[in-house]
Coordinates of N, CA, C and O in Angstrom, one line a residue:
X1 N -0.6 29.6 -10.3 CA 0.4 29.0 -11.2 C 0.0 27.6 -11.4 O -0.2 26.8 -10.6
X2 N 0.0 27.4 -12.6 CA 0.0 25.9 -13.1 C 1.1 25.0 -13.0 O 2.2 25.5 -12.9
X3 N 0.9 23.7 -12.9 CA 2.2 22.7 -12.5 C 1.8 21.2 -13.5 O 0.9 20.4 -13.1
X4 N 2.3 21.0 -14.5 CA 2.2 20.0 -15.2 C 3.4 19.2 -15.4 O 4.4 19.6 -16.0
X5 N 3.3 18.1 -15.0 CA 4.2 16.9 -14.9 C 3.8 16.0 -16.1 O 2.7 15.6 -16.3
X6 N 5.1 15.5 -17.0 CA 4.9 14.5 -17.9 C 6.4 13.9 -18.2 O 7.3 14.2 -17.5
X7 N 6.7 13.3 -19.1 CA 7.5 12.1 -19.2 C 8.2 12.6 -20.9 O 7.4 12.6 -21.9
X8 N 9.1 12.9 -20.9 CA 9.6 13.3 -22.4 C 10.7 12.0 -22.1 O 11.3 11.6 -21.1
X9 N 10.5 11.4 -23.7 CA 11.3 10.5 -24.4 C 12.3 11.1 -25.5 O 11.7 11.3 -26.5
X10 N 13.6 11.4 -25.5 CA 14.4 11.3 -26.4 C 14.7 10.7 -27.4 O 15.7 10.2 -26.9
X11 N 14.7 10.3 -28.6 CA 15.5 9.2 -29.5 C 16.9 9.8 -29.8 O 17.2 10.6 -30.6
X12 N 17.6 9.2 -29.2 CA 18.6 9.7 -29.4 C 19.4 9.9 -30.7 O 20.5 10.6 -30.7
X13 N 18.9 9.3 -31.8 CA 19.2 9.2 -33.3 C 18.6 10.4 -34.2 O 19.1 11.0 -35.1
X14 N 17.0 10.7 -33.5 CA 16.9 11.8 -34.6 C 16.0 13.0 -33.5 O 15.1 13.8 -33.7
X15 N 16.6 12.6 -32.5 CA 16.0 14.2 -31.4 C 14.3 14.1 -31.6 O 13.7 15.2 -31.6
X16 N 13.7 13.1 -31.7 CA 12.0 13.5 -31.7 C 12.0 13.1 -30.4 O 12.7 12.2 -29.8
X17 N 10.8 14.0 -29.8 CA 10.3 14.0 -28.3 C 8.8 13.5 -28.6 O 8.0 13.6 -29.5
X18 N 8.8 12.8 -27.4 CA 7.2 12.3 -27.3 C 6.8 12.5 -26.1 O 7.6 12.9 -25.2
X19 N 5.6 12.4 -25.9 CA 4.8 12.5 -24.2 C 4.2 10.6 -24.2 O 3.7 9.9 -25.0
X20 N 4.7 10.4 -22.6 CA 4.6 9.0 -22.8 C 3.2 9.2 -21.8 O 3.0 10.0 -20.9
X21 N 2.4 8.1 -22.6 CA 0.7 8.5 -22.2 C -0.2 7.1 -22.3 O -1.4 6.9 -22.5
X22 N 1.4 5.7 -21.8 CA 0.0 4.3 -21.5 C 0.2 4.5 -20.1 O 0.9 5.3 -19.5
X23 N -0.8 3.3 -19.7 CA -1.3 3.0 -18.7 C -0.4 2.4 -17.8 O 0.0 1.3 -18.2
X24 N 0.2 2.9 -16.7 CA 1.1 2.1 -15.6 C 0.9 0.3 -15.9 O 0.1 -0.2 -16.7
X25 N 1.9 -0.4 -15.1 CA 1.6 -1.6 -15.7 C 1.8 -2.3 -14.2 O 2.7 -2.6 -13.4
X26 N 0.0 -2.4 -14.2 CA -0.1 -3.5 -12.9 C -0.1 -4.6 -12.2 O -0.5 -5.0 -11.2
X27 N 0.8 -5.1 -13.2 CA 1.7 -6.3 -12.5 C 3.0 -6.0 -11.8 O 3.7 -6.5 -10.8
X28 N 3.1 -5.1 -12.5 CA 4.7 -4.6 -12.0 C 4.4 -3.6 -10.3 O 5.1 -3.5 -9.3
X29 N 3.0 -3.2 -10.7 CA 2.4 -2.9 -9.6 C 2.7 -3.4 -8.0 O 3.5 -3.0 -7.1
X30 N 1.4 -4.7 -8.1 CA 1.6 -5.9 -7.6 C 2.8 -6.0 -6.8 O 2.7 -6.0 -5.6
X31 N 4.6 -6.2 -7.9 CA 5.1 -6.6 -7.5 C 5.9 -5.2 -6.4 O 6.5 -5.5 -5.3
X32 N 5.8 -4.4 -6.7 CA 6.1 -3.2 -5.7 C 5.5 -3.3 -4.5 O 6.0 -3.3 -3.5
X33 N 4.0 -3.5 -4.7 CA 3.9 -3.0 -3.3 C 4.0 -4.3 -2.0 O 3.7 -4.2 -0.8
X34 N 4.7 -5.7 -3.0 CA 4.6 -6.9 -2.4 C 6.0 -6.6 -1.7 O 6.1 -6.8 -0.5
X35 N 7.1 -5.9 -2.6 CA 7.8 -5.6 -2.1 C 8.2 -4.7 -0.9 O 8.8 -4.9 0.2
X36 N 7.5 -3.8 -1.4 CA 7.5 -2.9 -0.3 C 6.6 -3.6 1.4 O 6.6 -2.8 2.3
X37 N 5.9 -4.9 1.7 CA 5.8 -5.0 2.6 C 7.1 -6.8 2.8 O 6.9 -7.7 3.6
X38 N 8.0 -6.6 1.9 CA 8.7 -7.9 2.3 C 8.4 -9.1 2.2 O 9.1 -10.1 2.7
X39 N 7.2 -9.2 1.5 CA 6.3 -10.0 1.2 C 6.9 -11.5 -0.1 O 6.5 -11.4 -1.3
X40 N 7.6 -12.4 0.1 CA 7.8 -13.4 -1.2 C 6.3 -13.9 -2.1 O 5.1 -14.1 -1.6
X41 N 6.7 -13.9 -3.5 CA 5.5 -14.6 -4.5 C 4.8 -15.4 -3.6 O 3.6 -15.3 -3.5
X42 N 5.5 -16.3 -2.9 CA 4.8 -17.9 -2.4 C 3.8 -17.4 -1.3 O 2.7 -18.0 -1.2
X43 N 4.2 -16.5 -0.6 CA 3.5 -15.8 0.6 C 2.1 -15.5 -0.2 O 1.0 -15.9 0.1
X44 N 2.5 -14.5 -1.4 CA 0.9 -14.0 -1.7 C 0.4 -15.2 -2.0 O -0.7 -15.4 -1.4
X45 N 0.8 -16.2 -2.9 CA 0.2 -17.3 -3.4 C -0.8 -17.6 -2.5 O -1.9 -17.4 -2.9
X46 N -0.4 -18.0 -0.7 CA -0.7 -18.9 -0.1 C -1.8 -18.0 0.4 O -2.7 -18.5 1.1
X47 N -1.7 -16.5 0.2 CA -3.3 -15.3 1.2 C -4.3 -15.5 -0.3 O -5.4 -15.1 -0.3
X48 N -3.8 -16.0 -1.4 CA -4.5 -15.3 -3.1 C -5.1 -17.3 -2.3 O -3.9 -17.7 -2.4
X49 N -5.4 -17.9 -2.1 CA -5.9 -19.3 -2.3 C -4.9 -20.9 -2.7 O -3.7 -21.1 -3.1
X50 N -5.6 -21.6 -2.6 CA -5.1 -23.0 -2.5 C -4.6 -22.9 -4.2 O -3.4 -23.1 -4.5
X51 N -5.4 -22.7 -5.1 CA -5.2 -22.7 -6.8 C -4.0 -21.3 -7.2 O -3.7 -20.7 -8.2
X52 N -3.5 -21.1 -5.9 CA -2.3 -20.1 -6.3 C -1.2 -20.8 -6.4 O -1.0 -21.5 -5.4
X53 N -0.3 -20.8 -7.1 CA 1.6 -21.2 -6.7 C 2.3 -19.9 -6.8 O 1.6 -18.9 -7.0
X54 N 3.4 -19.7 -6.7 CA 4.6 -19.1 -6.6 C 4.8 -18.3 -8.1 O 5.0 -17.1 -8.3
X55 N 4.7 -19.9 -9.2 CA 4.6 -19.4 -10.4 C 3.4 -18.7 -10.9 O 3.5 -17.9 -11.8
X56 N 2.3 -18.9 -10.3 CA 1.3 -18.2 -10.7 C 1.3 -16.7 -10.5 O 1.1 -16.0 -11.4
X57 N 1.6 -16.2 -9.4 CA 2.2 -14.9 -9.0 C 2.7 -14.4 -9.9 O 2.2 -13.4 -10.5
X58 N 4.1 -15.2 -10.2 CA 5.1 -14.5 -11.1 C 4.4 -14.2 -12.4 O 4.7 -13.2 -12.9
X59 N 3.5 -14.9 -12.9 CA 3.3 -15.0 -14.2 C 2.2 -13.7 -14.0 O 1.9 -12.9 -15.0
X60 N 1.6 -13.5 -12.7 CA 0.8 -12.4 -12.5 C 1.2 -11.0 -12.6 O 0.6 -10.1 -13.3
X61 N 2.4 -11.0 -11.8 CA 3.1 -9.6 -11.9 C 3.8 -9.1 -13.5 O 4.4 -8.0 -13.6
X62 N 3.8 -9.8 -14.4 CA 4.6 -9.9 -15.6 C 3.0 -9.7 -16.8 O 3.2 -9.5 -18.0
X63 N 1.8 -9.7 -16.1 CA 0.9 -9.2 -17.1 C 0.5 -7.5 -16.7 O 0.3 -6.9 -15.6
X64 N 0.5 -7.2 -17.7 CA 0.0 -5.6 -18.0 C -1.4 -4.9 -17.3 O -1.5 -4.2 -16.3
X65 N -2.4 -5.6 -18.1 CA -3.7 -5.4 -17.1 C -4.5 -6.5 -16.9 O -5.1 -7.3 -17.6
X66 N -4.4 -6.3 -14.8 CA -5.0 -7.4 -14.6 C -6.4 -7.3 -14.2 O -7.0 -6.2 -13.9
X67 N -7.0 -9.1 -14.2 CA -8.9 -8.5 -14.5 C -9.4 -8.1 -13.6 O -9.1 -8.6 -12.6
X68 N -10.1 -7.3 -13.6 CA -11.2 -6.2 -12.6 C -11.0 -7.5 -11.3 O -10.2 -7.4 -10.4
X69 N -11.9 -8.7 -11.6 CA -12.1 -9.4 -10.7 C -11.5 -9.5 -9.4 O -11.8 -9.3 -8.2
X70 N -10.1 -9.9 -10.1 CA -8.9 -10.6 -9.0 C -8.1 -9.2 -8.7 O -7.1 -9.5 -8.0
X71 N -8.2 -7.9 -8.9 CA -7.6 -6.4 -8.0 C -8.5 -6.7 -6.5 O -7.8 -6.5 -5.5
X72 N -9.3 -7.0 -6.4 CA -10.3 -6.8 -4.8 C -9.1 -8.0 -4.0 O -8.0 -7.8 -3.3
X73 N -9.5 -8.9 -4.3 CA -8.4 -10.1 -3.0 C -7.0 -9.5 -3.3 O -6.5 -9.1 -2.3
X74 N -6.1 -9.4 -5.0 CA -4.7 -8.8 -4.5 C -4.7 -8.1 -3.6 O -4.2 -8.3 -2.5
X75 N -5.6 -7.0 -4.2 CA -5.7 -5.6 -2.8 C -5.8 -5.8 -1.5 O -5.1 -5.2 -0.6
X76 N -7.0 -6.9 -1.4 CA -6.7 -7.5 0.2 C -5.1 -7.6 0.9 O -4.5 -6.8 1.6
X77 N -4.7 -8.6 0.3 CA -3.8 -9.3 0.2 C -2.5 -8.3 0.6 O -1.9 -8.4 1.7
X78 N -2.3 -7.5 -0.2 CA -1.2 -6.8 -0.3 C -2.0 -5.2 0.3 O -2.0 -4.3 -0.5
X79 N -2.5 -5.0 1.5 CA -2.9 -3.7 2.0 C -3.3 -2.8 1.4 O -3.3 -1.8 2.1
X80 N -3.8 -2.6 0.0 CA -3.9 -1.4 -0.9 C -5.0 -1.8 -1.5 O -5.5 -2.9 -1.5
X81 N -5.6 -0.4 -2.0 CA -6.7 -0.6 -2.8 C -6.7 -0.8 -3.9 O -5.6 -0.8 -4.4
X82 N -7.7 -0.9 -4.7 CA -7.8 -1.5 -6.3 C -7.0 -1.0 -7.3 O -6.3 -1.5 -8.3
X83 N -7.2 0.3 -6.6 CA -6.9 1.6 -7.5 C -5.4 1.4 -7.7 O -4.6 1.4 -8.6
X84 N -5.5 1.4 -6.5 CA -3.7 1.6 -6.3 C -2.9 0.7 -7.2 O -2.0 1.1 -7.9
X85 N -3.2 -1.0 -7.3 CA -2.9 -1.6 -8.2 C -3.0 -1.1 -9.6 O -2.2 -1.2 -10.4
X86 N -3.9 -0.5 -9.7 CA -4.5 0.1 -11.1 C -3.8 1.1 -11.5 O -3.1 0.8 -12.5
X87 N -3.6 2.2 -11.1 CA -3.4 3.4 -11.1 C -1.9 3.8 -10.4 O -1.4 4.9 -10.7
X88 N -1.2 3.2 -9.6 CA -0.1 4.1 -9.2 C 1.0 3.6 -10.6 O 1.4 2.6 -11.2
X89 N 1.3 5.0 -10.4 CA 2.4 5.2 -11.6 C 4.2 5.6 -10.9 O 4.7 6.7 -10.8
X90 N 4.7 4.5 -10.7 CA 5.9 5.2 -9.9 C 7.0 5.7 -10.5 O 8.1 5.7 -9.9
X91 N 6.7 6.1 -11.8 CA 7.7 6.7 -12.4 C 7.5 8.1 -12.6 O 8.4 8.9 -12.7
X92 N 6.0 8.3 -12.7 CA 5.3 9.5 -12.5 C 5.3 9.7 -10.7 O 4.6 10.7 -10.6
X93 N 5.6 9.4 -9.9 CA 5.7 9.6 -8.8 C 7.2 10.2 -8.7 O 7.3 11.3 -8.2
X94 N 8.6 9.5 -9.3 CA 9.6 9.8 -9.3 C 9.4 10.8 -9.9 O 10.2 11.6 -9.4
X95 N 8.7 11.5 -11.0 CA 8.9 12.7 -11.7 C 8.4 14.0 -10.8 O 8.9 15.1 -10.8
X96 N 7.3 13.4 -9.9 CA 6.7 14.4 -9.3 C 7.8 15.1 -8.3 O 8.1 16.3 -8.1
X97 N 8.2 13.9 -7.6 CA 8.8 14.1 -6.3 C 10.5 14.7 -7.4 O 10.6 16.0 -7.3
X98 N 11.0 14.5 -7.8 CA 12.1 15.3 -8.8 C 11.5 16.5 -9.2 O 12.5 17.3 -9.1
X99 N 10.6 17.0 -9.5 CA 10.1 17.8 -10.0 C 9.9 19.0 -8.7 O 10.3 20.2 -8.7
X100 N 9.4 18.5 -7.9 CA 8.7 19.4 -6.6 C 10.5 19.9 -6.0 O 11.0 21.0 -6.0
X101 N 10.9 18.6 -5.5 CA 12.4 19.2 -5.0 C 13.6 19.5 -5.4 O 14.5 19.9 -4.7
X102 N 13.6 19.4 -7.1 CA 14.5 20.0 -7.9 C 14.7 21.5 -8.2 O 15.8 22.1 -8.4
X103 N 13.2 22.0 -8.3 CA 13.1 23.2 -9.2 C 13.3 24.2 -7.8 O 13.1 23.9 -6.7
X104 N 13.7 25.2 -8.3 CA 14.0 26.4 -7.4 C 13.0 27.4 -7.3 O 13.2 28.4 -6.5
X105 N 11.7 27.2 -8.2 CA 11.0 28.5 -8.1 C 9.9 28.4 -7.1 O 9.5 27.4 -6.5
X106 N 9.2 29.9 -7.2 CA 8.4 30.1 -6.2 C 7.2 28.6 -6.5 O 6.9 27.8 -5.6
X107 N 6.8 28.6 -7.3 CA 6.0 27.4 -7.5 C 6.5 26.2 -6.8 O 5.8 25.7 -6.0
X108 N 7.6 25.7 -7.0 CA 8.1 24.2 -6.2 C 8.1 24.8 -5.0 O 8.4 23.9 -4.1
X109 N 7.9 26.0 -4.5 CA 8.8 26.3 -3.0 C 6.9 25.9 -2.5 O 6.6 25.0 -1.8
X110 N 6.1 26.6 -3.0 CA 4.5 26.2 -2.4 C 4.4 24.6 -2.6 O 4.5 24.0 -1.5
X111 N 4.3 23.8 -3.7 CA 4.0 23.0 -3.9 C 4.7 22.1 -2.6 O 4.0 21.5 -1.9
X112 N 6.3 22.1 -2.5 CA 6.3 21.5 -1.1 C 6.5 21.9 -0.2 O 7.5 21.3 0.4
X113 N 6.0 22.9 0.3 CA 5.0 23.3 1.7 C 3.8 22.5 1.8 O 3.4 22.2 2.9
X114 N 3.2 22.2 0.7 CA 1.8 21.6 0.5 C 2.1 20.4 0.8 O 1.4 19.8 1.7
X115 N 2.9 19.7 0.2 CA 3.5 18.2 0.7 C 3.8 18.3 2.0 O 2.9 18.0 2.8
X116 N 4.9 18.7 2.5 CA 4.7 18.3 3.7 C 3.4 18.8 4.6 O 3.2 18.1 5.6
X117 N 2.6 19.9 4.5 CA 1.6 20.2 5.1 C 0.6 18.6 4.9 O 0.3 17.6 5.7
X118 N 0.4 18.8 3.8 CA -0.6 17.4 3.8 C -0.2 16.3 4.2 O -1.1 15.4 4.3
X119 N 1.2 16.1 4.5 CA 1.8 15.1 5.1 C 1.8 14.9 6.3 O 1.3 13.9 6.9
X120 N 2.4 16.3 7.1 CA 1.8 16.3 8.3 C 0.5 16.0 8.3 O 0.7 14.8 8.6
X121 N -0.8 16.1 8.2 CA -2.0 16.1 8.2 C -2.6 14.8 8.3 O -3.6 14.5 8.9
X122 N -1.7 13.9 7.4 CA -2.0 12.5 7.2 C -1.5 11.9 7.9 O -1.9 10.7 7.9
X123 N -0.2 12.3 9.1 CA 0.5 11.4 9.4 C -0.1 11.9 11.2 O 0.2 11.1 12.1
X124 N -0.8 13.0 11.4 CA -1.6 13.1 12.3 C -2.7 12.1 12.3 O -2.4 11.0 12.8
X125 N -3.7 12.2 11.9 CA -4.7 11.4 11.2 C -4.3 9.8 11.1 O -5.1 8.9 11.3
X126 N -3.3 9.7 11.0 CA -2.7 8.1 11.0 C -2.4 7.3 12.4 O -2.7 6.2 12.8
X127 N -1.6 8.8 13.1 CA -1.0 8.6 14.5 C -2.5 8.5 15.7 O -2.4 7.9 16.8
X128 N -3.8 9.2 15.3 CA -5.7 9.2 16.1 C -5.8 7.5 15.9 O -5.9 6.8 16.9
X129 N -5.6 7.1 14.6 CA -6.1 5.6 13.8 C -5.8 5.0 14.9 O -6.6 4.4 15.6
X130 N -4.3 5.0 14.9 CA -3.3 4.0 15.6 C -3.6 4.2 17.3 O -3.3 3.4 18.2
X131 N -4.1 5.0 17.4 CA -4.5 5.3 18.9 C -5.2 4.9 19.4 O -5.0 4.3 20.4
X132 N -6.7 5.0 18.8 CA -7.9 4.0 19.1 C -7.6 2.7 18.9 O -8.0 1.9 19.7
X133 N -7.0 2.3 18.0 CA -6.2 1.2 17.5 C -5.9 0.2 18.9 O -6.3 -1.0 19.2
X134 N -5.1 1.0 19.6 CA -4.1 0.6 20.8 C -5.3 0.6 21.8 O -5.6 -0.4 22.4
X135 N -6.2 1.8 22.0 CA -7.3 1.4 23.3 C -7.9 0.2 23.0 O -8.1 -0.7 23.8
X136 N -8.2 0.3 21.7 CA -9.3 -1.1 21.3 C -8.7 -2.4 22.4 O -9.2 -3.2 23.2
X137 N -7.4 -2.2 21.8 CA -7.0 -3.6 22.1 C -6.6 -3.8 23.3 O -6.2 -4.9 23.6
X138 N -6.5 -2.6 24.2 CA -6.3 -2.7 25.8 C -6.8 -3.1 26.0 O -6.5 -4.1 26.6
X139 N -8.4 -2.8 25.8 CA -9.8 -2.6 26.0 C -9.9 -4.5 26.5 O -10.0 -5.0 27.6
X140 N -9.7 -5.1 25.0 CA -10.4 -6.1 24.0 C -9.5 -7.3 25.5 O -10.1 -8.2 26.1
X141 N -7.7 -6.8 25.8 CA -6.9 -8.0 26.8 C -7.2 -7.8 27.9 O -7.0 -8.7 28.7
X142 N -7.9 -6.5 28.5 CA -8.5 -6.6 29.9 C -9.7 -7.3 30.2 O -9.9 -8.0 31.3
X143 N -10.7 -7.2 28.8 CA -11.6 -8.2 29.0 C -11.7 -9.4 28.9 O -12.6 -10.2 29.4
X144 N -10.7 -9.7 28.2 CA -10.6 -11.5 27.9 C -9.4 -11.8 29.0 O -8.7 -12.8 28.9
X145 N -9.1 -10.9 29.9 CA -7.9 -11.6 31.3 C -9.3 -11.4 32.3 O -9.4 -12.4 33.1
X146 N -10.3 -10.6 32.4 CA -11.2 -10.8 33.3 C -12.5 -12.0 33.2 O -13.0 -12.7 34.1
X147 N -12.6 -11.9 32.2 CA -13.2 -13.3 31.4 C -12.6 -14.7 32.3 O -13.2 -15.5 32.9
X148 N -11.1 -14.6 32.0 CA -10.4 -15.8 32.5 C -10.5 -16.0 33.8 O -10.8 -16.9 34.5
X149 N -10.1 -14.9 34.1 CA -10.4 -15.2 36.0 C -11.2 -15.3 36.7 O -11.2 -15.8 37.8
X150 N -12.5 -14.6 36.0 CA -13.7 -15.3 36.2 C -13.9 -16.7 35.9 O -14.2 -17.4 36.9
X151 N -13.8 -17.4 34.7 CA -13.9 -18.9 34.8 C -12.8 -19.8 35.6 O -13.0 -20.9 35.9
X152 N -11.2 -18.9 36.0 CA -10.7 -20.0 37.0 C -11.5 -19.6 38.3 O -11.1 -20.3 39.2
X153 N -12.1 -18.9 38.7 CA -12.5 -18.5 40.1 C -13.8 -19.8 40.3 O -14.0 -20.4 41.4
X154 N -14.7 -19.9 38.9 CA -15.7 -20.6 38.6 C -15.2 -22.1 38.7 O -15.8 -22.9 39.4
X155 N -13.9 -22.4 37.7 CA -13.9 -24.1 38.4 C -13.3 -24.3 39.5 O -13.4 -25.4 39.9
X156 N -12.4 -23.4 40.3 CA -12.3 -23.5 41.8 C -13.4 -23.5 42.5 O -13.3 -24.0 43.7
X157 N -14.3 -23.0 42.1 CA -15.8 -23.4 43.3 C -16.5 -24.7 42.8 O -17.2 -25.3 43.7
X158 N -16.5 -25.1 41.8 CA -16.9 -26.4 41.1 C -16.0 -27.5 41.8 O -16.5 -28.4 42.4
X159 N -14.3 -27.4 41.6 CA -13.4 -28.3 42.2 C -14.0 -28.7 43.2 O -14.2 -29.9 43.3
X160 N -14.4 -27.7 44.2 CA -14.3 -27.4 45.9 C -15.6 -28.2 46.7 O -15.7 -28.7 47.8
X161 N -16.5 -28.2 45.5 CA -17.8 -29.0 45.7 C -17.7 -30.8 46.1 O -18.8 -31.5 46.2

């Protein structure tokens, strides 16, 4: 079974339908996913460089498409990749996710099985990341507390001289 997701516009004056077919708008982008880490304009200003302000931000998130160049540091900046600036559509996300858990038929009943299967999957895969994650850094404060006690052990025999 096929599953095709799109965006019908109404006019409400003369009932014509359209398929809505521009490009997400990546400023507005930007400003989501800044949101979504809690993040204020001034904050990114201050990770985006010294030639950033507050207003510069704003005036960033309020442009449509922004230049190839400056997606790599936002992306830095704001944890996500290029694409994601580029490409996430979250109205098409709201359609999907309405779509998957609205409809009652056998098709939405697979489709999220699939979601959460792949969810589960990713959120396994996330929980390994985070794991080595945490040894690393056991790892990384055992060595630099043995490090230390080796050099206080070192100027107590220097002192003692």
């Amino acid at each position: 079974m096929s599953v095709g997701f799109f965006f019908i516009f109404v006019d409400m004056n003369e009932h014509e339908v359209s398929q809505k077919s521009t490009a997400p708008h990546q400023g507005r982008n930007v400003k989501r996913f800044r949101d979504m880490l809690g993040m204020k304009q001034e904050t990114l200003a201050t990770l985006l460089g010294p030639e950033w302000t507050q207003k510069k931000v704003s005036q960033l998130e309020s442009t449509e498409v922004i230049d190839r160049g400056l997606l790599t540091p936002l992306a830095a900046a704001l944890h996500v990749t290029p694409e994601a600036i580029e490409h996430f559509d979250g109205e098409k996300m709201l359609a999907v996710i309405s779509n998957t858990f609205n409809t009652h038929d056998s098709g939405s009943t697979q489709i999220s099985t699939n979601i959460v299967n792949n969810s589960n999957a990713a959120n396994e895969e996330l929980l390994q990341d985070i794991k080595k994650l945490y040894e690393a850094l056991v790892k990384e404060k055992d060595s630099l507390l043995k490090e230390k006690d080796e050099r206080i052990a070192l100027l107590q025999r220097l002192s003692e001289k």
